[in-house]
Amino acid sequence: MQIWRSWDDVPDDLGRTAVVIGNFDGVHLGHRRVLSRARAVADERGLQLVAVTFDPHPMAVLRPEHAPVSLTSLETRAALLGDAGADAVLALPFDRDVAAWTPEQFVQRVLVDSLHADAVVVGANFRFGHRAAGDVAALAEAGQRLGFSAEGIELDGGPQVWSSTYVRTCLAAGDVTGAAQALGRPYVVRGTVVQGDQRGRELGYPTANVPTDPRTAAPADGVYAGTLTRLDIGETLPAAISVGTNPTFHGERERRVESYVLDRTDLDLYGVEVEVAFLERLRGMTTFDSVDELLVQMAEDVDRARAHLARQGQAADEPGRTD
């Protein structure tokens, strides 16, 4: 997978291409429909498939106070786009100069001059150019003049139109199941394990603590069943996961993702980069009157997480199951 961080990085000898364009935050099932169609066109015409995305998100430049939290980093987004069929990713640096381009300038500079587009596939709601003046019809008209085909694909998921906004809404409500349905995979938080206050270890439930980034989405405060994957060795382990600020213990303020790997007290994960995947919400965050009450609830949480993960494993092993 090649990542070009500006049009200057695009190889001079690049041939004709198929192009998809979008923010692609999360690379959800709607995005994958667009990529699937573009991959089919690219294969039919013998083209490379290039995904054009924007870095940073346009809203972070135009209206930073309303910029959405990210579902994926640029590197993760590029990897997911590659998994979905893209041969290369152009991460177009977005600034106020680019925001001022007319639709015609965007088409000429990016699609024609840089990428030599032969086919362009976008979501049906795609808008581009200054003040979002361009739409799929304008793109198709430009293509007729400049020598590329263009089409818009509906981002339907049955009754639900998949979108990054929908995924963020699910996560804000703690609905990790809904987020996973839209993404086609569990939502994950990625980070490096830091040393906490070791309170979990003292209570018999040592946790791998990953600080949350306010610019990146994390599920609502609560307790979840999920997995922790060590990215250094690729090992995936079952976990009970807490997201929040530990309200039972006064003074805790930093929001963290804390993962207790089930039945393991021997792990040393400090400094290890991990991915924490959220499979089901078990409960919301609660303040307990005593440590004893907390311990009773933690034991119940671990039992429920174990039972849920066992059911998930059984479903995956059943012949003919695709969920």
PDB file of N, CA and C in Angstrom, residues 29-79:
ATOM      1  N   LEU A  29     -19.159   0.254   6.028  1.00  0.00           N
ATOM      2  CA  LEU A  29     -19.702  -0.565   4.949  1.00  0.00           C
ATOM      3  C   LEU A  29     -20.161   0.267   3.759  1.00  0.00           C
ATOM      4  N   GLY A  30     -20.620   1.497   4.009  1.00  0.00           N
ATOM      5  CA  GLY A  30     -20.967   2.376   2.890  1.00  0.00           C
ATOM      6  C   GLY A  30     -19.746   2.702   2.051  1.00  0.00           C
ATOM      7  N   HIS A  31     -18.652   3.040   2.715  1.00  0.00           N
ATOM      8  CA  HIS A  31     -17.405   3.283   1.992  1.00  0.00           C
ATOM      9  C   HIS A  31     -16.988   2.043   1.202  1.00  0.00           C
ATOM     10  N   ARG A  32     -17.167   0.882   1.827  1.00  0.00           N
ATOM     11  CA  ARG A  32     -16.734  -0.349   1.166  1.00  0.00           C
ATOM     12  C   ARG A  32     -17.579  -0.653  -0.073  1.00  0.00           C
ATOM     13  N   ARG A  33     -18.827  -0.218  -0.092  1.00  0.00           N
ATOM     14  CA  ARG A  33     -19.635  -0.379  -1.305  1.00  0.00           C
ATOM     15  C   ARG A  33     -19.038   0.438  -2.441  1.00  0.00           C
ATOM     16  N   VAL A  34     -18.617   1.674  -2.131  1.00  0.00           N
ATOM     17  CA  VAL A  34     -17.989   2.521  -3.141  1.00  0.00           C
ATOM     18  C   VAL A  34     -16.697   1.883  -3.635  1.00  0.00           C
ATOM     19  N   LEU A  35     -15.883   1.412  -2.706  1.00  0.00           N
ATOM     20  CA  LEU A  35     -14.614   0.789  -3.084  1.00  0.00           C
ATOM     21  C   LEU A  35     -14.810  -0.499  -3.874  1.00  0.00           C
ATOM     22  N   SER A  36     -15.831  -1.271  -3.512  1.00  0.00           N
ATOM     23  CA  SER A  36     -16.100  -2.512  -4.238  1.00  0.00           C
ATOM     24  C   SER A  36     -16.451  -2.226  -5.693  1.00  0.00           C
ATOM     25  N   ARG A  37     -17.302  -1.229  -5.902  1.00  0.00           N
ATOM     26  CA  ARG A  37     -17.667  -0.859  -7.274  1.00  0.00           C
ATOM     27  C   ARG A  37     -16.448  -0.344  -8.041  1.00  0.00           C
ATOM     28  N   ALA A  38     -15.648   0.505  -7.395  1.00  0.00           N
ATOM     29  CA  ALA A  38     -14.473   1.055  -8.063  1.00  0.00           C
ATOM     30  C   ALA A  38     -13.458  -0.033  -8.382  1.00  0.00           C
ATOM     31  N   ARG A  39     -13.312  -1.014  -7.479  1.00  0.00           N
ATOM     32  CA  ARG A  39     -12.379  -2.113  -7.721  1.00  0.00           C
ATOM     33  C   ARG A  39     -12.815  -2.914  -8.949  1.00  0.00           C
ATOM     34  N   ALA A  40     -14.131  -3.121  -9.069  1.00  0.00           N
ATOM     35  CA  ALA A  40     -14.639  -3.864 -10.227  1.00  0.00           C
ATOM     36  C   ALA A  40     -14.356  -3.102 -11.525  1.00  0.00           C
ATOM     37  N   VAL A  41     -14.559  -1.782 -11.507  1.00  0.00           N
ATOM     38  CA  VAL A  41     -14.280  -0.965 -12.692  1.00  0.00           C
ATOM     39  C   VAL A  41     -12.789  -0.991 -13.010  1.00  0.00           C
ATOM     40  N   ALA A  42     -11.949  -0.861 -11.959  1.00  0.00           N
ATOM     41  CA  ALA A  42     -10.503  -0.866 -12.173  1.00  0.00           C
ATOM     42  C   ALA A  42     -10.044  -2.181 -12.788  1.00  0.00           C
ATOM     43  N   ASP A  43     -10.565  -3.290 -12.285  1.00  0.00           N
ATOM     44  CA  ASP A  43     -10.172  -4.595 -12.818  1.00  0.00           C
ATOM     45  C   ASP A  43     -10.636  -4.758 -14.268  1.00  0.00           C
ATOM     46  N   GLU A  44     -11.826  -4.276 -14.549  1.00  0.00           N
ATOM     47  CA  GLU A  44     -12.368  -4.398 -15.911  1.00  0.00           C
ATOM     48  C   GLU A  44     -11.533  -3.610 -16.914  1.00  0.00           C
ATOM     49  N   ARG A  45     -11.033  -2.454 -16.490  1.00  0.00           N
ATOM     50  CA  ARG A  45     -10.304  -1.575 -17.407  1.00  0.00           C
ATOM     51  C   ARG A  45      -8.791  -1.670 -17.247  1.00  0.00           C
ATOM     52  N   GLY A  46      -8.323  -2.484 -16.315  1.00  0.00           N
ATOM     53  CA  GLY A  46      -6.886  -2.618 -16.112  1.00  0.00           C
ATOM     54  C   GLY A  46      -6.244  -1.387 -15.502  1.00  0.00           C
ATOM     55  N   LEU A  47      -6.895  -0.823 -14.477  1.00  0.00           N
ATOM     56  CA  LEU A  47      -6.450   0.427 -13.860  1.00  0.00           C
ATOM     57  C   LEU A  47      -5.978   0.191 -12.427  1.00  0.00           C
ATOM     58  N   GLN A  48      -5.121   1.056 -11.933  1.00  0.00           N
ATOM     59  CA  GLN A  48      -4.844   1.116 -10.506  1.00  0.00           C
ATOM     60  C   GLN A  48      -5.987   1.859  -9.828  1.00  0.00           C
ATOM     61  N   LEU A  49      -6.302   1.440  -8.599  1.00  0.00           N
ATOM     62  CA  LEU A  49      -7.351   2.117  -7.837  1.00  0.00           C
ATOM     63  C   LEU A  49      -6.697   2.996  -6.777  1.00  0.00           C
ATOM     64  N   VAL A  50      -6.968   4.297  -6.854  1.00  0.00           N
ATOM     65  CA  VAL A  50      -6.419   5.275  -5.913  1.00  0.00           C
ATOM     66  C   VAL A  50      -7.555   5.850  -5.076  1.00  0.00           C
ATOM     67  N   ALA A  51      -7.384   5.826  -3.769  1.00  0.00           N
ATOM     68  CA  ALA A  51      -8.353   6.446  -2.860  1.00  0.00           C
ATOM     69  C   ALA A  51      -7.830   7.822  -2.463  1.00  0.00           C
ATOM     70  N   VAL A  52      -8.627   8.849  -2.713  1.00  0.00           N
ATOM     71  CA  VAL A  52      -8.273  10.212  -2.321  1.00  0.00           C
ATOM     72  C   VAL A  52      -9.005  10.544  -1.036  1.00  0.00           C
ATOM     73  N   THR A  53      -8.246  10.890  -0.008  1.00  0.00           N
ATOM     74  CA  THR A  53      -8.831  11.317   1.253  1.00  0.00           C
ATOM     75  C   THR A  53      -8.197  12.651   1.641  1.00  0.00           C
ATOM     76  N   PHE A  54      -8.607  13.200   2.764  1.00  0.00           N
ATOM     77  CA  PHE A  54      -8.163  14.540   3.153  1.00  0.00           C
ATOM     78  C   PHE A  54      -7.541  14.502   4.545  1.00  0.00           C
ATOM     79  N   ASP A  55      -6.459  15.237   4.708  1.00  0.00           N
ATOM     80  CA  ASP A  55      -5.767  15.293   5.991  1.00  0.00           C
ATOM     81  C   ASP A  55      -5.300  16.732   6.244  1.00  0.00           C
ATOM     82  N   PRO A  56      -5.873  17.397   7.264  1.00  0.00           N
ATOM     83  CA  PRO A  56      -6.859  16.885   8.218  1.00  0.00           C
ATOM     84  C   PRO A  56      -8.265  16.890   7.616  1.00  0.00           C
ATOM     85  N   HIS A  57      -9.242  16.481   8.426  1.00  0.00           N
ATOM     86  CA  HIS A  57     -10.640  16.544   8.022  1.00  0.00           C
ATOM     87  C   HIS A  57     -10.981  17.989   7.661  1.00  0.00           C
ATOM     88  N   PRO A  58     -11.685  18.228   6.544  1.00  0.00           N
ATOM     89  CA  PRO A  58     -12.002  19.607   6.147  1.00  0.00           C
ATOM     90  C   PRO A  58     -12.640  20.449   7.241  1.00  0.00           C
ATOM     91  N   MET A  59     -13.476  19.835   8.087  1.00  0.00           N
ATOM     92  CA  MET A  59     -14.118  20.612   9.146  1.00  0.00           C
ATOM     93  C   MET A  59     -13.102  21.135  10.159  1.00  0.00           C
ATOM     94  N   ALA A  60     -11.991  20.438  10.321  1.00  0.00           N
ATOM     95  CA  ALA A  60     -10.962  20.894  11.252  1.00  0.00           C
ATOM     96  C   ALA A  60     -10.322  22.189  10.787  1.00  0.00           C
ATOM     97  N   VAL A  61     -10.424  22.474   9.493  1.00  0.00           N
ATOM     98  CA  VAL A  61      -9.883  23.704   8.921  1.00  0.00           C
ATOM     99  C   VAL A  61     -10.959  24.771   8.816  1.00  0.00           C
ATOM    100  N   LEU A  62     -12.130  24.382   8.326  1.00  0.00           N
ATOM    101  CA  LEU A  62     -13.177  25.358   8.035  1.00  0.00           C
ATOM    102  C   LEU A  62     -13.959  25.769   9.274  1.00  0.00           C
ATOM    103  N   ARG A  63     -14.265  24.823  10.148  1.00  0.00           N
ATOM    104  CA  ARG A  63     -15.025  25.113  11.372  1.00  0.00           C
ATOM    105  C   ARG A  63     -14.494  24.223  12.489  1.00  0.00           C
ATOM    106  N   PRO A  64     -13.300  24.538  12.971  1.00  0.00           N
ATOM    107  CA  PRO A  64     -12.643  23.624  13.935  1.00  0.00           C
ATOM    108  C   PRO A  64     -13.463  23.353  15.180  1.00  0.00           C
ATOM    109  N   GLU A  65     -14.304  24.303  15.585  1.00  0.00           N
ATOM    110  CA  GLU A  65     -15.114  24.070  16.780  1.00  0.00           C
ATOM    111  C   GLU A  65     -16.178  23.001  16.546  1.00  0.00           C
ATOM    112  N   HIS A  66     -16.456  22.682  15.303  1.00  0.00           N
ATOM    113  CA  HIS A  66     -17.446  21.652  14.965  1.00  0.00           C
ATOM    114  C   HIS A  66     -16.802  20.412  14.341  1.00  0.00           C
ATOM    115  N   ALA A  67     -15.475  20.335  14.353  1.00  0.00           N
ATOM    116  CA  ALA A  67     -14.800  19.197  13.731  1.00  0.00           C
ATOM    117  C   ALA A  67     -15.140  17.914  14.483  1.00  0.00           C
ATOM    118  N   PRO A  68     -15.489  16.845  13.782  1.00  0.00           N
ATOM    119  CA  PRO A  68     -15.821  15.582  14.461  1.00  0.00           C
ATOM    120  C   PRO A  68     -14.571  14.905  14.987  1.00  0.00           C
ATOM    121  N   VAL A  69     -14.754  14.108  16.032  1.00  0.00           N
ATOM    122  CA  VAL A  69     -13.646  13.261  16.487  1.00  0.00           C
ATOM    123  C   VAL A  69     -13.387  12.195  15.429  1.00  0.00           C
ATOM    124  N   SER A  70     -12.152  11.760  15.339  1.00  0.00           N
ATOM    125  CA  SER A  70     -11.763  10.785  14.323  1.00  0.00           C
ATOM    126  C   SER A  70     -12.099   9.366  14.771  1.00  0.00           C
ATOM    127  N   LEU A  71     -12.468   8.534  13.819  1.00  0.00           N
ATOM    128  CA  LEU A  71     -12.655   7.115  14.073  1.00  0.00           C
ATOM    129  C   LEU A  71     -11.376   6.333  13.810  1.00  0.00           C
ATOM    130  N   THR A  72     -10.528   6.856  12.926  1.00  0.00           N
ATOM    131  CA  THR A  72      -9.287   6.172  12.563  1.00  0.00           C
ATOM    132  C   THR A  72      -8.196   7.205  12.307  1.00  0.00           C
ATOM    133  N   SER A  73      -6.961   6.839  12.599  1.00  0.00           N
ATOM    134  CA  SER A  73      -5.829   7.657  12.189  1.00  0.00           C
ATOM    135  C   SER A  73      -5.643   7.528  10.682  1.00  0.00           C
ATOM    136  N   LEU A  74      -4.849   8.416  10.104  1.00  0.00           N
ATOM    137  CA  LEU A  74      -4.597   8.346   8.670  1.00  0.00           C
ATOM    138  C   LEU A  74      -3.967   7.009   8.296  1.00  0.00           C
ATOM    139  N   GLU A  75      -3.029   6.533   9.112  1.00  0.00           N
ATOM    140  CA  GLU A  75      -2.346   5.270   8.801  1.00  0.00           C
ATOM    141  C   GLU A  75      -3.318   4.096   8.846  1.00  0.00           C
ATOM    142  N   THR A  76      -4.196   4.080   9.859  1.00  0.00           N
ATOM    143  CA  THR A  76      -5.187   3.002   9.947  1.00  0.00           C
ATOM    144  C   THR A  76      -6.179   3.098   8.803  1.00  0.00           C
ATOM    145  N   ARG A  77      -6.595   4.320   8.492  1.00  0.00           N
ATOM    146  CA  ARG A  77      -7.519   4.520   7.373  1.00  0.00           C
ATOM    147  C   ARG A  77      -6.914   3.981   6.080  1.00  0.00           C
ATOM    148  N   ALA A  78      -5.642   4.292   5.838  1.00  0.00           N
ATOM    149  CA  ALA A  78      -4.990   3.821   4.621  1.00  0.00           C
ATOM    150  C   ALA A  78      -4.936   2.293   4.581  1.00  0.00           C
ATOM    151  N   ALA A  79      -4.630   1.676   5.734  1.00  0.00           N
ATOM    152  CA  ALA A  79      -4.581   0.211   5.776  1.00  0.00           C
ATOM    153  C   ALA A  79      -5.951  -0.384   5.478  1.00  0.00           C
TER     154      ALA A  79
END
